[in-house]
Amino acid sequence: MQSRQFQLTSYPEGLPSQDHFELVETELRSPGENEFLVQNEWLSVDPYMRGRMREGESYVKPFQIGEPMEGACVGKVVESRNPQFSVGDYVLGNQGWREAWLSDGAGVMKVDPNVVPLQAYLSILGMTGMTAYTGLLKIGELQEGDRVFVSAASGAVGSTVCQIAKLHGCFVVGSAGSKQKIDWLKEKAGIDAAFNYKDTGDVSARLKELSPDGIDLYYDNVGGDHLQAALDNLNNFGRIVSCGMISRYNDQTPQPGPDNLFKVITKRLRMQGFIVRDHDDIQDEFQKRMTEWIQAGKMHWEETVTTGLEKTPQAFIDLFHGSKMGKAIVKVRE
Ligand code: NDP
């Protein structure tokens, strides 16, 4: 069968543009013994993909020029010669940015559309939910009653962090980039205070105003001025969970770090980064608890759905403009 897929044409300098991606038609053979064919229905676009668009050593190898892009996806098995996967099964894989793919089952997980809508396996019950859960509970060692600050708080990871912290009786302040996002955080996610960092000259002063007793834990999705503000406001023995630094991903020249980093010492802070894929040991625990929270109506999430495989690059680029609400997802066809 014919399948269209996106390939990278060159590594971007600064913000990626449409020219960095090319839609290519390929021929997929029929499944061999033990293989099955999947037709993608939903694709994920995520900020971490920007990190794979540059050469150099990292925790995951860069996307290769002229090779198909990868990313989380949910699709339906349409042909199978593998006894573990039947026609009609829905699966989660990492062969995104394309219409169809062949697999022998390695790294592929069956998903159940009766538990949550299929695309939620790319967000709240998928990688971004797991990132929030791991970062907050395992890395951040969240304590009942902590005062928590979350940046990019209305995004896929941030909005889940906010709600898990509220379920643990914490005081939560979030920052995001529009009034619509701030309203959602207060009304739907139920956090205690939220501010639009684009309208706030001094992030540190605004955080102090909203959380006068300081903060105990900062969940960092943004870096830059938000990290600087958190360092100013953290209480002694506070923790910083370094999840992401999206404000820096498109920098063309390295930027200096926060000039108040010495507060890590004076306040005896702990700052720890993590990569979600290192924490498979708590995947089952996450799935179980998150499913319970969802079924009890305790979790809210938003999706911005872009329809059409050909629009995938734009959905990805939009992550850096803040124009979407919640998780950015591509629906492969109408
Ligand atoms: P989001 O859904 O939060 O989307 C990104 C959001 O970041 C945008 O919507 C925008 O919202 C905000 N943003 C973009 N540019 C800036 C900027 N310059 N300053 C402040 N905010 C900005 O993405 P995810 O929830 O998927 O990811 C959140 C973070 O978590 C990212 O940094 C990502 O790299 C990281 N991550 C880390 C993982 C790990 O294993 N460590 C795994 C998954 C994600 P706004 O309108 O609020 O500006």
CSV table of C-alpha atoms and ligand atoms in Angstrom, one decimal, residues 45-48 127-128 131 152-158 175-178 181 197-198 220-222 225-226 242-249 274-277 318-324 326-328, ligand 1:
chain,number,residue,atom,x,y,z
A,45,VAL,CA,3.6,16.6,18.4
A,46,ASP,CA,5.8,17.4,21.4
A,47,PRO,CA,8.4,20.0,22.3
A,48,TYR,CA,11.1,17.4,22.9
A,127,MET,CA,3.6,10.2,27.8
A,128,THR,CA,2.7,13.7,29.0
A,131,THR,CA,5.8,12.9,32.7
A,152,ALA,CA,3.6,26.3,31.1
A,153,ALA,CA,0.8,25.3,33.5
A,154,SER,CA,-2.0,24.9,31.0
A,155,GLY,CA,0.0,22.7,28.7
A,156,ALA,CA,-0.2,18.9,28.4
A,157,VAL,CA,2.3,18.2,31.2
A,158,GLY,CA,1.7,21.4,33.3
A,175,SER,CA,1.8,30.6,34.8
A,176,ALA,CA,0.7,30.5,31.2
A,177,GLY,CA,0.5,32.8,28.2
A,178,SER,CA,-3.1,33.9,27.7
A,181,LYS,CA,-5.4,29.7,29.7
A,197,TYR,CA,3.5,35.9,32.2
A,198,LYS,CA,3.2,37.8,29.0
A,220,ASP,CA,10.0,23.8,35.5
A,221,ASN,CA,8.7,23.4,32.0
A,222,VAL,CA,10.1,26.7,30.7
A,225,ASP,CA,13.0,34.0,33.7
A,226,HIS,CA,10.6,31.4,35.3
A,242,SER,CA,13.7,20.2,35.8
A,243,CYS,CA,11.3,18.8,33.3
A,244,GLY,CA,11.8,21.1,30.3
A,245,MET,CA,13.1,24.5,29.3
A,246,ILE,CA,11.0,25.4,26.3
A,247,SER,CA,11.9,29.1,26.3
A,248,ARG,CA,15.5,28.1,25.3
A,249,TYR,CA,14.8,25.3,22.6
A,274,PHE,CA,14.7,13.6,34.6
A,275,ILE,CA,13.7,11.9,31.4
A,276,VAL,CA,10.4,10.1,31.5
A,277,ARG,CA,11.4,7.0,29.6
A,318,ASP,CA,2.7,26.2,16.9
A,319,LEU,CA,4.0,24.6,20.2
A,320,PHE,CA,6.5,27.4,20.3
A,321,HIS,CA,3.9,30.2,19.8
A,322,GLY,CA,1.6,29.1,22.6
A,323,SER,CA,-1.5,29.3,20.3
A,324,LYS,CA,-2.9,25.9,21.4
A,326,GLY,CA,-3.7,21.6,26.3
A,327,LYS,CA,-2.2,18.8,24.3
A,328,ALA,CA,-1.5,19.3,20.6
B,1,NDP,P1,2.9,22.1,26.2
B,1,NDP,O1,1.6,21.4,25.9
B,1,NDP,O2,3.1,22.8,27.5
B,1,NDP,O3,3.3,23.1,25.0
B,1,NDP,C1,4.3,24.0,25.1
B,1,NDP,C2,3.8,25.3,25.8
B,1,NDP,O4,4.9,26.0,26.3
B,1,NDP,C3,3.1,26.3,24.8
B,1,NDP,O5,1.8,26.0,24.6
B,1,NDP,C4,3.4,27.6,25.5
B,1,NDP,O6,2.3,27.9,26.3
B,1,NDP,C5,4.6,27.4,26.3
B,1,NDP,N1,5.8,28.1,25.8
B,1,NDP,C6,6.3,28.1,24.6
B,1,NDP,N2,7.3,29.0,24.5
B,1,NDP,C7,7.5,29.5,25.7
B,1,NDP,C8,8.3,30.5,26.2
B,1,NDP,N3,9.3,31.1,25.5
B,1,NDP,N4,8.2,30.9,27.5
B,1,NDP,C9,7.2,30.3,28.3
B,1,NDP,N5,6.3,29.4,27.8
B,1,NDP,C10,6.5,29.0,26.6
B,1,NDP,O7,4.1,21.0,26.1
B,1,NDP,P2,4.3,19.7,27.0
B,1,NDP,O8,3.4,19.8,28.1
B,1,NDP,O9,4.3,18.6,26.1
B,1,NDP,O10,5.8,19.9,27.5
B,1,NDP,C11,6.1,20.8,28.6
B,1,NDP,C12,7.5,20.8,28.9
B,1,NDP,O11,7.9,19.5,29.3
B,1,NDP,C13,8.4,21.1,27.7
B,1,NDP,O12,9.5,21.9,28.1
B,1,NDP,C14,8.9,19.7,27.3
B,1,NDP,O13,10.1,19.7,26.6
B,1,NDP,C15,9.0,19.0,28.6
B,1,NDP,N6,8.9,17.5,28.6
B,1,NDP,C16,9.9,16.8,29.3
B,1,NDP,C17,9.8,15.5,29.3
B,1,NDP,C18,10.9,14.7,30.1
B,1,NDP,O14,11.0,13.5,30.0
B,1,NDP,N7,11.7,15.5,30.9
B,1,NDP,C19,8.8,14.7,28.6
B,1,NDP,C20,7.8,15.5,28.0
B,1,NDP,C21,7.9,16.9,28.0
B,1,NDP,P3,2.0,29.4,26.9
B,1,NDP,O15,0.9,30.0,26.2
B,1,NDP,O16,1.7,29.2,28.3
B,1,NDP,O17,3.3,30.2,26.7
